[in-house]
Amino acid sequence: MEIKQKISASAAALVAIGFASILGQIVLLRELNVAFYGVELIYLLALGIWLLWSAVGAICGRWLFRSMRSPHLNILFILLAFILPLDIAFIRAVRPLFKAVPGAFLPLTTQLSAMTLAALPIGILLGMMFVLAARYYIADGHSLAKAYALECLGGVIGGLLGTLLLHFSISNLVAGMTCCLLTIIILFYYFNKVERIISSLIVSILLLSIIGGESIDKSTTRWTHPNLVVVKDTPYCRIAVDTLAGQIALFENDALAYDNESAAAEIFVHLSTLQHPNPQRILILGGGLFGLVDEALKHRPQKIVYVELDRVFLDIAQPILQIDRTGFWDYSIVQIFTADPRKFLYSNRASPYIPLSQAETLSTPSPLAGGNMGRDISDTLIPSEFDLILLGMPEPSSGQANRYYTEEFFRLCSQRLSKGGILAFRLRSAENLWTGQMLQRAGSIYRALTKVFADVVILPGTTNVITAAPNLLLQTPEVLVNRLLQRNIEARSINSELINYLYTNDRFRQINTEIAFIAAPVNTDAHPICYQLTTLIWLSQFLPQLFKVNTTIVFDRIDWIWFGLGLTVVLFMLRFARISPFIIVGLAGLIGMLLESALLLGYQIKQGILYQDIGILLSAFMLGMTAGAYTAPHLRLFSHSINSVRKRESNYSKLIFLLILTTLAVFAFGSQLFLKTNWLSNLLCFGAGMFLSGFLTAAIFALVSASQPESPKKIISPLYASDLIGGCVGIVAGSIFFVPFLGLSATLKIAAILALAGLILV
């Protein structure tokens, strides 16, 4: 009975570690993403740092713990329940602690230091906890592979719970508290009397914190938003609204998205709309609450369709921003829908949005209601074509936003434009001097546009207004000025003098000429060059020498041959090294993370809802790892002797390794189909791909651990650390270099080459 209890305790501990690791990652990475203004590069670097500290913890655990007594592990779980909430508080206080100027970035070294400090305690702690729990589990007669499988199973549960919490827009702070609470509850039965008293106190504090989560969330957010009115976590971002002396400011991931004193909306809308002689049907994709709909109404169209990605965003922003607006919600010509703009263009399907204030007064709302609730259903039919499409989505600084600035997206827009229709959007740059990266970013989008449209016009400024059409656009101001006067447009910033200046100054001709002839790759779904260029532009704020970096990197066939030959030579040299089994595990972790990064970004490009479904996809990956780690060792039943990989004493063992690595290479190469076809771009197919990636990666770990002649206790730390270090290298290299520089297809090819080259180590 005592032995069974010990086995159950160690198994429960491994599941709890996996659960806390994945859900803790989701919570802390989301906090870091907000703390550094939603810059995707920070998010990826933080994940790499997390894996690195976990590897350090795994290595330290080998020397730090000499006994197998359970109190060591229990104390660490109790410590985890303290550290995670404190870590959240530290991240939210990073900018005030380091004396950041409101709205300005901290120095890059400070940001990296803050990320390192944030990931250090929990990363090292979880790494040590796995080593101790695995040693305890193995001491009771189980294998390292099964211990690894149990940790992955906990990760599946944590990922699914993270998705569920995000789906219901549960505060990220509450999600962190829930992670700590459930982790303690899982192990509560196995605590001794003193530990139960301490953990009971912690559970009580956590429950009170969850109940008062909204108040605590607001209080900690006010450290950076002293005039906060509301804050809310959505499946896409964190929204905060500040008000002061009549001014309203709305932030997405702490980056200013809108303020009611800005004239940006009227400049964008009127300069774009005046290009069309009679815009009767206008489609607005995102940003409608930021004045785009109000300004478009001044042109007296017959129909405006406003599509917003995030329903929760509308629920939060609408009642606050409407105070400062005339209220376009009451116009019968305005239809409001929630959908991914890309899917809307493709299928013409969306969910009608009913403002909360109107929904509360309706007992049976119309299924097609939007805007004014009382109008006839036939009046709410969505037009199949539009005279003008205004794209108000964020600039292409991430995989999510980049999908609205690719050749494929522009082609969808062109298919929904009427004869003589116009597409318009904005792109940030500099007022007077454009760096090489700025020119190339604009050039990559320009080339994507010219693949679809006959004419493109850029109005340069701090924020460029870009219009594209299948016919020639106006480039002389006289007609535009006449239309402005005829339509009797009242605006603070748009007048005939400004229009004349924008179309006749030297910069207009210069920028349009330079962009037309610049050598830049086309921004596409499979090669998101804008993501990389925007990253370099951001980094150049801290490292000015990066302005000189040549971003045009092209791999031809000779390059691929040399890459493969060089890698083969390196691995062949490592083949005879004493540490070759650990190199295999590290290589498997690297390939697994390359595949995971490529598939996640591919899903983001195709579906645009990665933040909503990331828990499901990560759970699929962890479920695959669970199955691979549990299944692979059972292959030993078919062989009487499986010895070390280095000595190759078992031909059967070698055959299994060859089969898995070959399958991994074939799958990596074939994963390009996810990017090139629409029928494989759904959640089910990407989830299956994530499952297979995790299965093959974990199978290699399990086989290596089962093939070592040393005591399982001795190889826990180095094998687990090798896996984490390989994963760290894979996610950093894939997300920062391979994907943005070479594209998703090339990244998958590199993963395939690495898998084939790994055959040398077997």
Coordinates of N, CA and C in Angstrom, one line a residue, residues 330-437:
D330 N -26.5 53.8 -34.4 CA -27.9 54.1 -34.7 C -28.2 54.3 -36.1
Y331 N -27.2 54.2 -37.0 CA -27.5 54.4 -38.4 C -27.9 53.1 -39.0
S332 N -29.0 53.1 -39.8 CA -29.5 51.8 -40.4 C -28.6 51.4 -41.5
I333 N -27.8 52.2 -42.1 CA -26.9 51.8 -43.2 C -25.7 51.1 -42.7
V334 N -25.4 51.1 -41.4 CA -24.2 50.5 -40.9 C -24.5 49.1 -40.3
Q335 N -23.8 48.1 -40.9 CA -23.9 46.8 -40.4 C -22.6 46.4 -39.6
I336 N -22.7 45.8 -38.5 CA -21.5 45.5 -37.7 C -21.4 44.0 -37.5
F337 N -20.3 43.4 -37.8 CA -20.1 42.0 -37.7 C -18.8 41.7 -37.0
T338 N -18.7 40.5 -36.4 CA -17.4 40.1 -35.8 C -17.0 38.8 -36.6
A339 N -15.8 38.9 -37.1 CA -15.2 37.8 -37.8 C -13.7 38.1 -38.1
D340 N -13.0 37.1 -38.5 CA -11.7 37.3 -39.0 C -11.8 38.0 -40.4
P341 N -11.3 39.2 -40.7 CA -11.5 39.9 -41.9 C -11.1 39.0 -43.1
R342 N -10.1 38.2 -43.0 CA -9.7 37.3 -44.1 C -10.7 36.3 -44.4
K343 N -11.3 35.7 -43.4 CA -12.3 34.7 -43.6 C -13.6 35.3 -44.2
F344 N -13.9 36.5 -43.7 CA -15.0 37.3 -44.2 C -14.9 37.5 -45.7
L345 N -13.8 37.9 -46.2 CA -13.6 38.2 -47.6 C -13.7 36.9 -48.4
Y346 N -13.3 35.8 -47.8 CA -13.3 34.5 -48.6 C -14.7 33.9 -48.6
S347 N -15.4 34.0 -47.5 CA -16.7 33.3 -47.4 C -18.0 34.2 -47.3
N348 N -17.8 35.5 -47.1 CA -18.9 36.4 -46.9 C -19.7 36.0 -45.7
R349 N -19.2 35.3 -44.7 CA -19.9 34.9 -43.5 C -19.3 35.6 -42.3
A350 N -20.2 36.0 -41.4 CA -19.7 36.7 -40.2 C -20.9 36.6 -39.1
S351 N -20.5 36.8 -37.9 CA -21.5 36.9 -36.8 C -21.9 38.3 -36.6
P352 N -23.2 38.6 -36.7 CA -23.7 40.0 -36.4 C -23.4 40.4 -35.0
Y353 N -23.0 41.6 -34.8 CA -22.7 42.1 -33.5 C -23.9 43.0 -32.9
I354 N -24.3 42.6 -31.7 CA -25.4 43.4 -31.0 C -24.7 44.1 -29.8
P355 N -24.7 45.4 -29.8 CA -24.2 46.1 -28.6 C -24.9 45.7 -27.4
L356 N -24.1 45.6 -26.3 CA -24.7 45.1 -25.0 C -25.9 46.0 -24.6
S357 N -25.8 47.3 -24.8 CA -26.9 48.1 -24.4 C -28.2 47.8 -25.1
Q358 N -28.1 47.4 -26.4 CA -29.2 47.0 -27.1 C -29.7 45.6 -26.9
A359 N -28.7 44.7 -26.7 CA -29.1 43.3 -26.4 C -29.9 43.2 -25.2
E360 N -29.6 44.0 -24.2 CA -30.3 43.9 -22.9 C -31.8 44.3 -23.0
T361 N -32.1 45.1 -24.0 CA -33.5 45.6 -24.2 C -34.3 44.7 -25.2
L362 N -33.6 43.7 -25.8 CA -34.3 42.9 -26.8 C -34.5 41.5 -26.2
S363 N -35.7 41.0 -26.4 CA -36.0 39.7 -26.0 C -35.7 38.7 -27.1
T364 N -36.0 39.0 -28.3 CA -35.8 38.1 -29.5 C -35.1 38.9 -30.6
P365 N -33.8 39.1 -30.5 CA -33.1 39.9 -31.5 C -33.1 39.3 -32.8
S366 N -33.0 40.1 -33.8 CA -33.0 39.6 -35.2 C -31.7 38.9 -35.4
P367 N -31.7 37.7 -36.1 CA -30.5 36.9 -36.3 C -29.5 37.6 -37.2
L368 N -29.9 38.7 -38.0 CA -29.0 39.4 -38.8 C -28.8 40.8 -38.3
A369 N -29.1 41.1 -37.0 CA -29.1 42.4 -36.5 C -27.7 42.9 -36.4
G370 N -27.5 44.2 -36.6 CA -26.2 44.9 -36.5 C -26.5 46.4 -36.6
G371 N -25.9 47.2 -35.8 CA -26.2 48.6 -35.9 C -27.6 48.9 -35.4
N372 N -28.4 49.6 -36.2 CA -29.8 49.8 -35.8 C -30.6 48.5 -35.7
M373 N -31.2 48.2 -34.6 CA -31.8 46.9 -34.4 C -33.2 46.8 -35.0
G374 N -33.8 47.9 -35.5 CA -35.2 47.7 -35.9 C -35.4 47.6 -37.4
R375 N -34.4 47.6 -38.2 CA -34.6 47.6 -39.6 C -34.9 46.3 -40.2
D376 N -35.4 46.3 -41.4 CA -35.8 45.1 -42.1 C -34.7 44.1 -42.4
I377 N -34.9 42.8 -42.3 CA -33.9 41.9 -42.5 C -33.3 41.9 -43.9
S378 N -34.1 42.2 -44.9 CA -33.5 42.3 -46.3 C -32.5 43.4 -46.4
D379 N -32.6 44.4 -45.5 CA -31.7 45.5 -45.6 C -30.3 45.2 -45.0
T380 N -30.2 44.1 -44.3 CA -29.0 43.7 -43.7 C -28.1 42.7 -44.5
L381 N -28.6 42.4 -45.7 CA -27.8 41.4 -46.5 C -26.5 42.0 -46.8
I382 N -25.4 41.2 -46.8 CA -24.1 41.7 -47.0 C -23.8 41.8 -48.5
P383 N -23.4 42.9 -49.0 CA -23.1 43.1 -50.4 C -22.0 42.1 -50.8
S384 N -22.0 41.7 -52.1 CA -21.0 40.8 -52.6 C -19.8 41.6 -53.1
E385 N -20.0 42.9 -53.4 CA -18.9 43.7 -53.9 C -19.0 45.1 -53.2
F386 N -17.8 45.7 -53.2 CA -17.7 47.0 -52.5 C -17.0 48.0 -53.4
D387 N -17.4 49.3 -53.2 CA -16.7 50.3 -54.0 C -15.3 50.7 -53.3
L388 N -15.3 50.5 -52.0 CA -14.1 50.9 -51.2 C -13.9 49.9 -50.1
I389 N -12.7 49.5 -49.9 CA -12.3 48.6 -48.7 C -11.3 49.4 -48.0
L390 N -11.6 49.7 -46.7 CA -10.7 50.4 -45.8 C -10.1 49.4 -44.8
L391 N -8.8 49.1 -44.9 CA -8.2 48.2 -44.0 C -7.6 48.9 -42.8
G392 N -8.2 48.6 -41.6 CA -7.8 49.3 -40.4 C -7.1 48.4 -39.4
M393 N -6.6 47.3 -39.9 CA -5.9 46.3 -39.1 C -4.5 46.8 -38.7
P394 N -3.9 46.3 -37.6 CA -2.5 46.8 -37.2 C -1.5 46.5 -38.3
E395 N -0.4 47.3 -38.2 CA 0.7 47.1 -39.2 C 1.3 45.7 -39.1
P396 N 2.0 45.3 -40.2 CA 2.5 43.9 -40.3 C 3.7 43.6 -39.4
S397 N 3.6 43.8 -38.1 CA 4.7 43.6 -37.2 C 4.7 42.2 -36.6
S398 N 3.7 41.4 -36.9 CA 3.7 40.0 -36.3 C 3.1 39.1 -37.4
G399 N 3.2 37.8 -37.0 CA 2.6 36.8 -37.9 C 1.1 37.0 -38.1
Q400 N 0.4 37.4 -37.0 CA -1.0 37.6 -37.1 C -1.4 38.8 -38.0
A401 N -0.7 39.9 -37.8 CA -1.0 41.1 -38.6 C -0.5 41.0 -40.0
N402 N 0.6 40.3 -40.2 CA 1.2 40.2 -41.6 C 0.3 39.6 -42.6
R403 N -0.6 38.7 -42.1 CA -1.5 38.0 -43.0 C -2.5 39.0 -43.7
Y404 N -2.6 40.2 -43.3 CA -3.5 41.2 -43.9 C -2.7 42.1 -44.9
Y405 N -1.5 41.7 -45.2 CA -0.6 42.6 -46.1 C 0.1 41.7 -47.1
T406 N -0.4 40.5 -47.4 CA 0.3 39.6 -48.3 C -0.4 39.6 -49.7
E407 N 0.2 39.0 -50.6 CA -0.3 38.9 -52.0 C -1.7 38.2 -51.9
E408 N -1.7 37.1 -51.1 CA -2.9 36.3 -51.0 C -4.1 37.1 -50.5
F409 N -3.9 37.9 -49.5 CA -4.9 38.7 -48.9 C -5.4 39.8 -49.9
F410 N -4.5 40.4 -50.6 CA -4.8 41.5 -51.5 C -5.6 40.9 -52.7
R411 N -5.4 39.6 -53.0 CA -6.2 39.0 -54.0 C -7.6 38.8 -53.6
L412 N -7.8 38.4 -52.3 CA -9.1 38.3 -51.7 C -9.9 39.6 -51.8
C413 N -9.1 40.7 -51.5 CA -9.7 42.0 -51.5 C -10.2 42.4 -52.9
S414 N -9.3 42.1 -53.9 CA -9.7 42.4 -55.3 C -10.9 41.7 -55.8
Q415 N -11.1 40.5 -55.3 CA -12.3 39.7 -55.7 C -13.6 40.3 -55.1
R416 N -13.5 41.1 -54.1 CA -14.7 41.7 -53.5 C -14.9 43.2 -53.9
L417 N -14.0 43.7 -54.8 CA -14.2 45.1 -55.2 C -15.0 45.1 -56.5
S418 N -15.9 46.1 -56.6 CA -16.7 46.4 -57.8 C -15.8 47.0 -58.8
K419 N -16.3 47.2 -60.0 CA -15.6 47.8 -61.1 C -15.2 49.2 -60.7
G420 N -13.9 49.5 -60.7 CA -13.5 50.8 -60.3 C -13.3 50.9 -58.8
G421 N -13.4 49.8 -58.1 CA -13.2 49.8 -56.6 C -11.8 50.0 -56.2
I422 N -11.6 50.4 -54.9 CA -10.3 50.8 -54.4 C -10.1 50.2 -53.0
L423 N -8.9 49.7 -52.8 CA -8.4 49.2 -51.5 C -7.5 50.3 -50.9
A424 N -7.6 50.5 -49.6 CA -6.8 51.5 -48.9 C -6.4 51.0 -47.6
F425 N -5.1 51.4 -47.2 CA -4.7 51.0 -45.8 C -3.5 52.0 -45.4
R426 N -3.1 51.9 -44.2 CA -2.0 52.7 -43.7 C -0.8 51.9 -43.3
L427 N 0.4 52.6 -43.4 CA 1.7 51.9 -43.0 C 2.6 53.0 -42.4
R428 N 3.1 52.7 -41.2 CA 4.0 53.6 -40.6 C 5.3 53.7 -41.2
S429 N 6.0 54.8 -41.1 CA 7.4 55.0 -41.6 C 8.0 56.2 -40.8
A430 N 8.8 56.9 -41.5 CA 9.4 58.2 -40.9 C 9.0 59.3 -41.8
E431 N 9.0 60.5 -41.2 CA 8.5 61.7 -41.9 C 9.4 62.1 -43.0
N432 N 10.7 62.1 -42.8 CA 11.6 62.6 -43.9 C 12.6 61.6 -44.4
L433 N 13.2 60.7 -43.5 CA 14.2 59.8 -43.9 C 13.7 58.4 -43.7
W434 N 13.8 57.6 -44.8 CA 13.4 56.2 -44.8 C 14.7 55.4 -44.9
T435 N 14.8 54.5 -43.9 CA 15.9 53.6 -43.9 C 15.8 52.5 -44.9
G436 N 16.8 51.7 -45.1 CA 16.7 50.6 -46.0 C 15.7 49.6 -45.7
Q437 N 15.5 49.3 -44.4 CA 14.5 48.4 -44.0 C 13.1 48.9 -44.2

